Coordinates of N, CA and C in Angstrom, one line a residue:
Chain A
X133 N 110.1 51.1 46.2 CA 110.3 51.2 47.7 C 110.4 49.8 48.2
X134 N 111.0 49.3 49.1 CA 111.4 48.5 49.6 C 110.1 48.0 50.6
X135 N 109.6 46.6 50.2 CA 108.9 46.4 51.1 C 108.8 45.3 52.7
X136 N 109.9 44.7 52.2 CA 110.6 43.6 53.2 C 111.8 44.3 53.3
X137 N 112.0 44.6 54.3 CA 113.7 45.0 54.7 C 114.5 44.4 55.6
X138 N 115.4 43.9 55.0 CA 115.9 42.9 56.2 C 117.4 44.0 56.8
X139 N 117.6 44.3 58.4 CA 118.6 44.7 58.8 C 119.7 44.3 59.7
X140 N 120.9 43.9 59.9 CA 121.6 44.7 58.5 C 122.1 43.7 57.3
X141 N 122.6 44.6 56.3 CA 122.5 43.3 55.2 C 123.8 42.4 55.3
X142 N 124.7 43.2 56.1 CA 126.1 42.4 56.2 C 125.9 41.9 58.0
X143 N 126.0 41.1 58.6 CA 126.9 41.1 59.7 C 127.6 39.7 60.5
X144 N 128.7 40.6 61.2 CA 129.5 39.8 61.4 C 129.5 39.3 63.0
X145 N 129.7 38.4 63.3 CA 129.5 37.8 64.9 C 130.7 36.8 65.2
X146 N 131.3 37.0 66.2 CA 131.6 35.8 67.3 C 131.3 34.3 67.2
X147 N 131.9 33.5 67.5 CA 131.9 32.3 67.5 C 131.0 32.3 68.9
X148 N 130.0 31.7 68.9 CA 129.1 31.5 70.5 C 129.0 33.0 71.1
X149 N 128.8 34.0 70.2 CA 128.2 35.5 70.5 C 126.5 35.3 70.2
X150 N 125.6 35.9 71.0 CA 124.9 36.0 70.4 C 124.5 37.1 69.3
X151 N 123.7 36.6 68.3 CA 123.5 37.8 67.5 C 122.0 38.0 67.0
X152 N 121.4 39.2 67.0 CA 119.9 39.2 66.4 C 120.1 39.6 65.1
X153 N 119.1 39.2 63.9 CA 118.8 39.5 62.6 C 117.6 40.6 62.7
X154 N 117.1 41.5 61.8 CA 115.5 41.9 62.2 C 115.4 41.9 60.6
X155 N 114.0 41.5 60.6 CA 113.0 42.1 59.3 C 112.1 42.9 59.9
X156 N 111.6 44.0 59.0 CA 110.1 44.3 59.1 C 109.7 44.6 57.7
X157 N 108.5 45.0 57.5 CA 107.7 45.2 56.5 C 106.6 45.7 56.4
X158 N 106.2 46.6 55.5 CA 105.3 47.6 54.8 C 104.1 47.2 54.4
X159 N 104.0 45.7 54.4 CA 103.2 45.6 53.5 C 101.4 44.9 54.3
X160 N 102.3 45.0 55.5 CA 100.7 44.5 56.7 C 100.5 43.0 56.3
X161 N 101.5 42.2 55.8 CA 100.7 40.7 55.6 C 101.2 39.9 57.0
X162 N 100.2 39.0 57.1 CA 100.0 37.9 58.0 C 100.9 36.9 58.5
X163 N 101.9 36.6 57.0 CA 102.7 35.4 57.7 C 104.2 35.9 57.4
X164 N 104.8 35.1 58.3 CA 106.4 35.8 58.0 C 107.3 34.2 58.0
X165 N 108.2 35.1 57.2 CA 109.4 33.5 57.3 C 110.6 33.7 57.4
X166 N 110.9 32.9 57.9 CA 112.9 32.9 57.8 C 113.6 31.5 57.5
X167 N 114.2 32.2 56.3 CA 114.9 30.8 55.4 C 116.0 30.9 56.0
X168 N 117.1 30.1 55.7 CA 118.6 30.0 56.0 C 119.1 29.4 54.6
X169 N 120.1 30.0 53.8 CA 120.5 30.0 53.0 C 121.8 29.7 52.9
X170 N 121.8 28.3 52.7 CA 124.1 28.1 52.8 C 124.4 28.4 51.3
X171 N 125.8 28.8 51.3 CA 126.3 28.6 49.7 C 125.9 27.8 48.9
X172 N 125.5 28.6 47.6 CA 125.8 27.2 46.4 C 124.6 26.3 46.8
X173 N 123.0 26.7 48.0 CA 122.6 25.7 48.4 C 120.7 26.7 48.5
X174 N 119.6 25.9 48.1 CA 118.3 26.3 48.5 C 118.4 26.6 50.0
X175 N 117.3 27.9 49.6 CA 116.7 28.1 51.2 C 116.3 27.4 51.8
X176 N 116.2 27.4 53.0 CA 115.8 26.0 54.1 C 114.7 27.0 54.9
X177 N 113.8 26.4 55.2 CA 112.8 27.0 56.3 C 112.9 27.2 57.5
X178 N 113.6 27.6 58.4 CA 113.6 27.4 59.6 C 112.5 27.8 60.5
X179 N 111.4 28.6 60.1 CA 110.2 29.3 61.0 C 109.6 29.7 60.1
X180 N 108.1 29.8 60.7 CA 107.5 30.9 59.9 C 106.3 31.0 61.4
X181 N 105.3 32.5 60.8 CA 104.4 33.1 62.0 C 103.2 33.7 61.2
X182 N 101.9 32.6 61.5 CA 100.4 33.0 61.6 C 100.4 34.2 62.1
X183 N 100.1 35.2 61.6 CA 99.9 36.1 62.5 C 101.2 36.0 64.1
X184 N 100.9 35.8 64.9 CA 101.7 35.4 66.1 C 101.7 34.2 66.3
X185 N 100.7 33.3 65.7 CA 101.4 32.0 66.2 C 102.8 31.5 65.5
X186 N 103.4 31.0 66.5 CA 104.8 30.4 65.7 C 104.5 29.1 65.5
X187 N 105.6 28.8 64.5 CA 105.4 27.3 64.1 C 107.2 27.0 63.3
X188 N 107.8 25.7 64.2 CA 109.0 25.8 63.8 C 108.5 24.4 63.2
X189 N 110.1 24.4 62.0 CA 110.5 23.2 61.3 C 111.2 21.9 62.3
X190 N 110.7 20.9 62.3 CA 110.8 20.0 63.3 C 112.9 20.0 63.3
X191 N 113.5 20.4 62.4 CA 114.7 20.2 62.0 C 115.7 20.8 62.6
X192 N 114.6 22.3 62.7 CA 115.4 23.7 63.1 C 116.2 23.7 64.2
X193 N 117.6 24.3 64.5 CA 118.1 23.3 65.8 C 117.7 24.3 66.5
X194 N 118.1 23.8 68.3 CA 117.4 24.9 69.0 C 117.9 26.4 69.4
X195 N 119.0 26.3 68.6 CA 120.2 27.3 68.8 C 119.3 28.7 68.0
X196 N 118.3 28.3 67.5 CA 117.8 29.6 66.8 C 116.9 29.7 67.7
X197 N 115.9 30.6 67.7 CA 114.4 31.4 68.2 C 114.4 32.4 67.6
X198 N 112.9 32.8 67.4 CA 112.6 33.9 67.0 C 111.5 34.6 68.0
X199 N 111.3 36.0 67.2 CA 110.4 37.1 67.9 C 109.7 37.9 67.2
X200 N 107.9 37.9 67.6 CA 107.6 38.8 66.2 C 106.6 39.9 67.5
X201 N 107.2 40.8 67.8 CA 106.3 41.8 68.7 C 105.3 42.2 67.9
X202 N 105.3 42.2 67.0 CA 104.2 42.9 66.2 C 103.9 42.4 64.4
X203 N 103.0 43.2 64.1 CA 102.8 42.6 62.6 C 104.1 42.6 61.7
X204 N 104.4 43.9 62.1 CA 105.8 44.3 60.9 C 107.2 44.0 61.7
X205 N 107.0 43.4 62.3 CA 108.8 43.7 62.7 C 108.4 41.9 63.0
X206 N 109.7 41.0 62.7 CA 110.2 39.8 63.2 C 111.6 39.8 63.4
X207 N 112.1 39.2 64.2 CA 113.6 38.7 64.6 C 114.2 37.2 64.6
X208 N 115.1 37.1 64.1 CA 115.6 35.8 64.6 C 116.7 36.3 65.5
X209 N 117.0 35.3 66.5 CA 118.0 35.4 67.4 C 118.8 34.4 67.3
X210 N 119.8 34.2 67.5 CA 121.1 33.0 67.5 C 121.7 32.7 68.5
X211 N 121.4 31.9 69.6 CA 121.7 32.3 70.5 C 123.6 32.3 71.1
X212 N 123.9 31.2 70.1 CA 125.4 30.4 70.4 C 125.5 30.4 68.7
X213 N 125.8 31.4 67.9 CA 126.4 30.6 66.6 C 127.8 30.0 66.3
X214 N 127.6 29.0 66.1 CA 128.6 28.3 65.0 C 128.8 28.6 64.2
X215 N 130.5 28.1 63.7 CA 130.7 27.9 61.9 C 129.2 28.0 60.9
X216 N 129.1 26.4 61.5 CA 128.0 26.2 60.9 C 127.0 26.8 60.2
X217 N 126.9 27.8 61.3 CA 125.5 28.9 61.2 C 125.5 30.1 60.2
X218 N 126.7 30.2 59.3 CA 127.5 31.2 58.7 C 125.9 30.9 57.4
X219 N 125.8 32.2 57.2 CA 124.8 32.0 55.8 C 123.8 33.1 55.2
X220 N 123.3 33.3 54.2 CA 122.6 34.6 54.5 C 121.4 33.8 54.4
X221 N 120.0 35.1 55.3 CA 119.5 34.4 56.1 C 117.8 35.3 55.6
X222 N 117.2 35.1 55.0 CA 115.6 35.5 54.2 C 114.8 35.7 54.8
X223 N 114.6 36.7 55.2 CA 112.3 36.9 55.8 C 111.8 37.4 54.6
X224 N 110.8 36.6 54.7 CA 109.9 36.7 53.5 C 108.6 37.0 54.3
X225 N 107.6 37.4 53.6 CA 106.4 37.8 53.6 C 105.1 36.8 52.9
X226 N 103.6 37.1 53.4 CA 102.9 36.9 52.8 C 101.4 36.6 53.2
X227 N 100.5 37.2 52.4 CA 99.1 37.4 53.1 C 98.3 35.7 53.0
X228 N 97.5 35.2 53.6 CA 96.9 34.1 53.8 C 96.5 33.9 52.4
X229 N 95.8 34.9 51.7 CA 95.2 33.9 50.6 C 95.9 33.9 49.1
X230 N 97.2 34.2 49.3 CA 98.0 34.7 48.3 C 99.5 34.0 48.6
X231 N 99.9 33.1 47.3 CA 100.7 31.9 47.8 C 102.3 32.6 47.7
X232 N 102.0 34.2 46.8 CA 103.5 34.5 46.5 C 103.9 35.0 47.9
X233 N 105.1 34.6 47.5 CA 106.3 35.0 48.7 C 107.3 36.3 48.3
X234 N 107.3 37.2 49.4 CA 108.0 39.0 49.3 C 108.8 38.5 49.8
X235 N 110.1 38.3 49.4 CA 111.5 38.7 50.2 C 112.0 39.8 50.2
X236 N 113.1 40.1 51.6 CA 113.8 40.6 51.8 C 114.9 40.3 51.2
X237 N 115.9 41.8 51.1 CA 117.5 41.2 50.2 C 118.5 40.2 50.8
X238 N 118.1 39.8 52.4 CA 118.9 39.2 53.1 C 119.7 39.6 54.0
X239 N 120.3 38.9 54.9 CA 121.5 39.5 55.7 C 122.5 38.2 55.9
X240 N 123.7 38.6 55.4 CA 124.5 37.8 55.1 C 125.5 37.2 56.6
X241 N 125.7 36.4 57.4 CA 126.3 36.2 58.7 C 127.2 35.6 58.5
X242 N 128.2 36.4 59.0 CA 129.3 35.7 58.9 C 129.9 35.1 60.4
X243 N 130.3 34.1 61.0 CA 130.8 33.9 62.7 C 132.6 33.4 62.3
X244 N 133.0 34.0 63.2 CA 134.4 34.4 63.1 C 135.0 33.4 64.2
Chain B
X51 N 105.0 14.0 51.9 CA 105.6 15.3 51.8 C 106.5 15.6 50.6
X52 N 106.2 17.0 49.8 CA 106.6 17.1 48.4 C 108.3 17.1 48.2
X53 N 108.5 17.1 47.3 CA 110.3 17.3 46.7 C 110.6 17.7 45.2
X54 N 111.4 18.7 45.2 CA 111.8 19.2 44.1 C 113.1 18.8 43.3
X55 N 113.2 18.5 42.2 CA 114.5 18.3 41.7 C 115.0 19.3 40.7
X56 N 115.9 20.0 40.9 CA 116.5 20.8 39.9 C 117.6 19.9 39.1
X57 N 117.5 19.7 37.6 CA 118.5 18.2 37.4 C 119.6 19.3 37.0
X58 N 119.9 20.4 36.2 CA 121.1 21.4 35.9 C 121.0 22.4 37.1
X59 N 122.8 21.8 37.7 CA 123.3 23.1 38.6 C 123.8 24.2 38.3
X60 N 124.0 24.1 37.0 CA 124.6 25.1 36.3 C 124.4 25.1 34.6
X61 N 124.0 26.4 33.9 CA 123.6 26.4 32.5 C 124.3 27.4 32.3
X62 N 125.0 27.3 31.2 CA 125.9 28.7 30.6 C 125.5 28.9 29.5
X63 N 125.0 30.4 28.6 CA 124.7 30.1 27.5 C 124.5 31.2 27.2
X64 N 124.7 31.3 25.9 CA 125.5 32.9 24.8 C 123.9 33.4 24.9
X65 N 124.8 35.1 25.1 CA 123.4 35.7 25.2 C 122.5 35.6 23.5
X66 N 121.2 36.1 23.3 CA 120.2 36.0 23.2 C 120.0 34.4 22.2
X67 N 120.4 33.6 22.9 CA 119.9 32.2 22.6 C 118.8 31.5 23.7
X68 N 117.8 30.9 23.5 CA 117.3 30.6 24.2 C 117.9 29.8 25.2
X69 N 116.8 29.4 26.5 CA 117.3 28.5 28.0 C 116.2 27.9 28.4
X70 N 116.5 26.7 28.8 CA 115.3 25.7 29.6 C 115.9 25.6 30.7
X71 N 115.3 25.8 31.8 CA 115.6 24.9 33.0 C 115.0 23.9 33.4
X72 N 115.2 23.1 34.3 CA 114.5 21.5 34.4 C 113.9 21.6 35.2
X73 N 112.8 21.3 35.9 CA 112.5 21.1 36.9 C 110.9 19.7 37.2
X74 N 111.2 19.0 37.8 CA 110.7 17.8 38.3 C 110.0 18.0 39.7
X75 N 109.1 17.6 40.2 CA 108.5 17.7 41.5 C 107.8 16.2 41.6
X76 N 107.7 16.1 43.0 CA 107.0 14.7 43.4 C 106.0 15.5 44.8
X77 N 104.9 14.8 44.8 CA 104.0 15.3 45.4 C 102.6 14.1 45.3
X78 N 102.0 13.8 46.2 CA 101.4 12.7 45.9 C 99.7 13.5 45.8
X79 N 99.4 15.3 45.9 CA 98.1 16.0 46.1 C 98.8 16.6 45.2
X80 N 97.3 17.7 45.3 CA 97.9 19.2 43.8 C 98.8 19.6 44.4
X81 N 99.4 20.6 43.4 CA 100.9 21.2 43.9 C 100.4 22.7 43.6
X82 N 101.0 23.7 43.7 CA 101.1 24.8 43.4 C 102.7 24.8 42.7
X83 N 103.0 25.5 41.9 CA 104.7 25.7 41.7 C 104.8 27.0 41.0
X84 N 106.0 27.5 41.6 CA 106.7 28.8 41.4 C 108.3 28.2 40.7
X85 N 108.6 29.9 40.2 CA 109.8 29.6 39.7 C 110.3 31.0 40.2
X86 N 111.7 31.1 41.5 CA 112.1 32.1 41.8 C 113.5 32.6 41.0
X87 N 113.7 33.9 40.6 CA 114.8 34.3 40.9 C 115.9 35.0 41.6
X88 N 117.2 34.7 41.8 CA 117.6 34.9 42.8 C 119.2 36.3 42.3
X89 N 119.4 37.2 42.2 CA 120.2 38.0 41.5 C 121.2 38.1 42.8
X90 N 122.9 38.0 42.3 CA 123.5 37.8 43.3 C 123.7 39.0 44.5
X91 N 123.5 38.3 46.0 CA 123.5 39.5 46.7 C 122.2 39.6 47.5
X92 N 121.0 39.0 46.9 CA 119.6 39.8 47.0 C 119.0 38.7 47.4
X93 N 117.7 38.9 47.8 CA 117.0 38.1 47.8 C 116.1 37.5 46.6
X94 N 115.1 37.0 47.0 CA 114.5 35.8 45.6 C 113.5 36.6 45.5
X95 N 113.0 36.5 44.3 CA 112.0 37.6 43.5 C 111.2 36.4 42.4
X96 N 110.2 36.6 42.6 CA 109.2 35.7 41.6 C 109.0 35.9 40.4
X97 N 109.4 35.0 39.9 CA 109.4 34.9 38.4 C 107.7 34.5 37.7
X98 N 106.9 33.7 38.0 CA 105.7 33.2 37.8 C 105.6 31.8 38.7
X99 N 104.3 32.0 38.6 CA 103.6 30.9 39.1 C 102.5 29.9 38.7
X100 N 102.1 28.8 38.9 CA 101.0 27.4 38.9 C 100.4 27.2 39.7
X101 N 99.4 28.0 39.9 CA 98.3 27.8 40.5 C 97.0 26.5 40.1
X102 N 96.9 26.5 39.0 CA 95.6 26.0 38.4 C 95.3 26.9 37.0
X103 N 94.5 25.8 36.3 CA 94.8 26.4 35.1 C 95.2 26.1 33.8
X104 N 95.3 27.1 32.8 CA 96.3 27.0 31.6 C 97.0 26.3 32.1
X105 N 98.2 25.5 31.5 CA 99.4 24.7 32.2 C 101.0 25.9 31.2
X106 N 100.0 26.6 30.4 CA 101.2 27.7 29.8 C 101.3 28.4 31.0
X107 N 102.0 29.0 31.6 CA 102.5 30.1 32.6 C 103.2 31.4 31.8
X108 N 102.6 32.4 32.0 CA 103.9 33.5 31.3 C 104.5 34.1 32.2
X109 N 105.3 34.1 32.5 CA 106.1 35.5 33.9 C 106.9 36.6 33.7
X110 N 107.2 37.6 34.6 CA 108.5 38.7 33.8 C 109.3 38.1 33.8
X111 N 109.8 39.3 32.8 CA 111.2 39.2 32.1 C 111.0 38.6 31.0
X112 N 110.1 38.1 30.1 CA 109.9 36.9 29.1 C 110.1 35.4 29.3
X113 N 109.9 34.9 30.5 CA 109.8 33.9 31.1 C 108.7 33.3 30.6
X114 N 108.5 32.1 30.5 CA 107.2 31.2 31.0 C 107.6 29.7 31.2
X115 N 106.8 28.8 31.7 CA 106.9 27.9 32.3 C 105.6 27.0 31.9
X116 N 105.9 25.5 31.7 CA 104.8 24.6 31.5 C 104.5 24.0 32.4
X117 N 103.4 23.5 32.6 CA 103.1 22.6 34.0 C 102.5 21.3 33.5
X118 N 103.7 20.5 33.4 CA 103.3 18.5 32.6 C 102.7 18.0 34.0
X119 N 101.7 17.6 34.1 CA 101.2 16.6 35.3 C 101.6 15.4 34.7
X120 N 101.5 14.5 33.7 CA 101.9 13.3 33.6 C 103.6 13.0 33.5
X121 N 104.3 14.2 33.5 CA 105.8 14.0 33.7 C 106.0 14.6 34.7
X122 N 105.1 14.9 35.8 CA 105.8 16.1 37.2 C 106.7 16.9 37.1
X123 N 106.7 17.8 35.8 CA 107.6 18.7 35.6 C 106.9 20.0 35.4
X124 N 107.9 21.1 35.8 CA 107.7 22.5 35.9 C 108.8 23.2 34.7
X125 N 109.4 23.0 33.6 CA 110.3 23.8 33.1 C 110.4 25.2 32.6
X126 N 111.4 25.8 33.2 CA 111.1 27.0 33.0 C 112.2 27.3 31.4
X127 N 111.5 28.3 30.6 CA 112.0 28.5 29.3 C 112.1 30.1 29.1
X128 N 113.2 30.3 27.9 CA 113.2 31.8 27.4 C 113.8 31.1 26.4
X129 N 113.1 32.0 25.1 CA 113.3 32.5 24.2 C 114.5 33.2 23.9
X130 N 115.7 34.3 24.2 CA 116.0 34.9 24.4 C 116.6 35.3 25.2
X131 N 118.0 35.2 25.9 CA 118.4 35.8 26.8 C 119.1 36.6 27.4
X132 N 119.1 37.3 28.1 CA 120.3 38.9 27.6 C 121.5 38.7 29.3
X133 N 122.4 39.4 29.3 CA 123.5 38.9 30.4 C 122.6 39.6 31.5
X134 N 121.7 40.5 31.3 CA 120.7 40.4 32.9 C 120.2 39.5 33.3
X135 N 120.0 38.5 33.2 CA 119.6 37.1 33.5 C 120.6 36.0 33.6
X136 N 122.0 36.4 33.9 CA 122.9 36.1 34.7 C 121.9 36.3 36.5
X137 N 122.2 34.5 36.5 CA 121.4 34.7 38.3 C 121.3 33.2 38.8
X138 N 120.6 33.3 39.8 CA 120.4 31.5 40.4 C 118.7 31.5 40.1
X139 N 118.4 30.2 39.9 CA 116.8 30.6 39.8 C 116.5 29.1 40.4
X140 N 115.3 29.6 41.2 CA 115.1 28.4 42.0 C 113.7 27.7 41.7
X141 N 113.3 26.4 41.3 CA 112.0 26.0 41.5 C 111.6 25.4 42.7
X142 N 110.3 25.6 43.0 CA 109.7 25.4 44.5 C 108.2 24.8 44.3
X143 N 108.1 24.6 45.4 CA 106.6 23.5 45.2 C 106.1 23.6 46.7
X144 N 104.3 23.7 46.9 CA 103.9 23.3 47.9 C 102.6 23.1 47.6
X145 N 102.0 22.6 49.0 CA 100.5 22.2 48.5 C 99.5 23.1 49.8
X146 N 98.4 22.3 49.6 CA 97.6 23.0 50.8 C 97.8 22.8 52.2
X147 N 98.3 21.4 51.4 CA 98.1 20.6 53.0 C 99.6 20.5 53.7
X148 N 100.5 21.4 52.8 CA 102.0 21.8 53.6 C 101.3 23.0 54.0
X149 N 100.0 23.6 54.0 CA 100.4 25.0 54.7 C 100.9 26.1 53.7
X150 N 100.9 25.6 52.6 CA 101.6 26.4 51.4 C 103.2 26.7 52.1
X151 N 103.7 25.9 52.5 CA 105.2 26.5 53.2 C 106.0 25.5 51.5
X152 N 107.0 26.8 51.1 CA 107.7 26.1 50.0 C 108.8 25.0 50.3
X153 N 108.4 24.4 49.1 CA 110.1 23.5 49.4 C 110.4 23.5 48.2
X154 N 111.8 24.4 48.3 CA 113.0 24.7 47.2 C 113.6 23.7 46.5
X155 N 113.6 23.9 45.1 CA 114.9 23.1 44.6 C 116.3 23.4 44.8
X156 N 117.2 22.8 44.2 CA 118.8 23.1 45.3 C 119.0 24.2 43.7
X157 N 118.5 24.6 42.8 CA 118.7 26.1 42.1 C 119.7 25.8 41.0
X158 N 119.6 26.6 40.0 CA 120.3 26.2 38.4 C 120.6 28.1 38.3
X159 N 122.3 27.8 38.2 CA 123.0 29.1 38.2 C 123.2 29.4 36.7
X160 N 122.3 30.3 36.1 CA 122.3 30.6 34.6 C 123.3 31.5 34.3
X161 N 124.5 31.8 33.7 CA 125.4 32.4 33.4 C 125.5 32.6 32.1
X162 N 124.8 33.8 32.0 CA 125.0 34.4 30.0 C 126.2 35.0 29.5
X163 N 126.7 34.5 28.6 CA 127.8 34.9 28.2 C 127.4 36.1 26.9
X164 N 128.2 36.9 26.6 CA 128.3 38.0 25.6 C 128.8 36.7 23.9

C-alpha cells in the first residue's frame, strides 16, 4: 500500500498558470519535504515542515510556497511557472527520530 | 556545510557481474550516509544506510556499502547483478547539525545489460 502519495503523477500547466502539486500520507510522521528534481540531475530541497513549522532553502525562489493544513496532506503551489520550473517534483516523509526518508512516486510538471 | 560527489554518471555492466559505485562526501562533523534508489518514473527508495557502527552496511536487494572515514567515501557494491537494477542510485549525506536535511549526489545511472 502506498504510503506517500503524491497527486497527480503527470501534470501539465501553462506558462505563468498557476498550478498546485498535493502529497499526503499514511504514515502520521512529523516532517515533510519537497524536492525538485530536473533531468539527468539530484533532488534539490526546496522546503521541508516540523510538524507546521515551515522552513525554506535560502535558494528556493519565491515563485514557490507551500501548505501543510494538516499532518497528512502538504501542497506546493507555483505561483507563475516557468520553463524553468518543468521537473518532477518529491514529497517525502519522515518521523523526528528516524533519518530514513518515504518518498512519494512523484509528479512529473510539465509548463507549456 | 556537507557535499557529495558521485565520480561515475553512468556505469553499464553485463548482468550478473558485479558493480561499485563511488561515492565521496566532505563534511567537516559526523555524517550519516544513505544510498538511494531511484527506478525510472518513481520515486527514490532506500537502499541502506550509516548511521554509526560496523562501517560494513548490508541493504536490499544484495547491496552493501562501506563507510572509509579516512578516505570520505561511501561505496556502494553488488556482487551480482540482474537487469532489475537497471536504475539511477543516488548517494546522500547529512549530519545533525543540517537538521538531518539530505544533500544528494548528482546520481550514477546503472544500466545492466543481458
Amino acid at each position: 500500500d502506498a504510503m506517500v502519495i503524491q497527486n497527480p503523477r503527470y501534470q501539465v500547466t501553462q506558462f505563468g498558470k498557476p498550478v498546485t502539486l498535493s502529497c499526503s500520507q499514511t504514515l502520521n510522521h512529523n516532517v515533510m519535504y519537497w524536492y525538485q528534481q530536473k533531468s539527468s540531475q539530484a533532488p534539490k530541497l526546496l522546503f521541508h515542515y516540523y510538524d507546521k513549522d515551515f522552513n525554506n532553502e535560502a535558494d528556493t525562489p519565491d515563485n514557490f510556497q507551500s501548505r501543510r493544513p494538516n499532518t497528512s496532506f502538504c501542497f506546493l503551489d507555483i505561483r507563475s511557472p516557468g520553463l524553468g520550473d518543468a521537473a518532477m517534483y518529491l514529497c517525502a516523509t519522515r518521523t523526528l527520530n528516524n533519518e530514513k526518508l518515504f518518498f512519494g512516486s512523484g509528479t512529473q510538471l510539465s509548463v507549456l | 556545510a556537507q557535499s557529495v560527489t558521485q565520480l561515475d554518471s553512468q556505469v553499464p555492466v553485463f548482468e550478473e557481474a558485479p558493480v561499485e559505485l563511488r561515492c565521496n562526501y566532505s563534511s567537516s562533523v559526523s555524517v550519516y550516509l544513505f544510498w538511494y534508489v531511484q527506478y525510472p518514473n518513481q520515486g527514490l527508495q532506500l537502499l541502506l544506510k550509516y548511521l554509526s557502527g560496523s562501517t560494513l552496511v548490508k541493504g536490499i536487494n544484495g547491496f552493501e556499502a562501506e563507510f572509509n572515514k579516512s578516505q570520505t567515501s561511501f561505496h556502494l557494491r553488488k556482487p551480482s547483478v540482474h537487469i532489475s537494477d537497471t536504475a539511477e542510485y543516488f548517494c546522500a549525506v547529512t549530519t545533525k547539525a543540517a537538521g538531518n536535511k539530505l544533500t544528494f549526489g548528482g546520481g550514477t545511472r546503472v544500466l545492466v545489460k543481458p
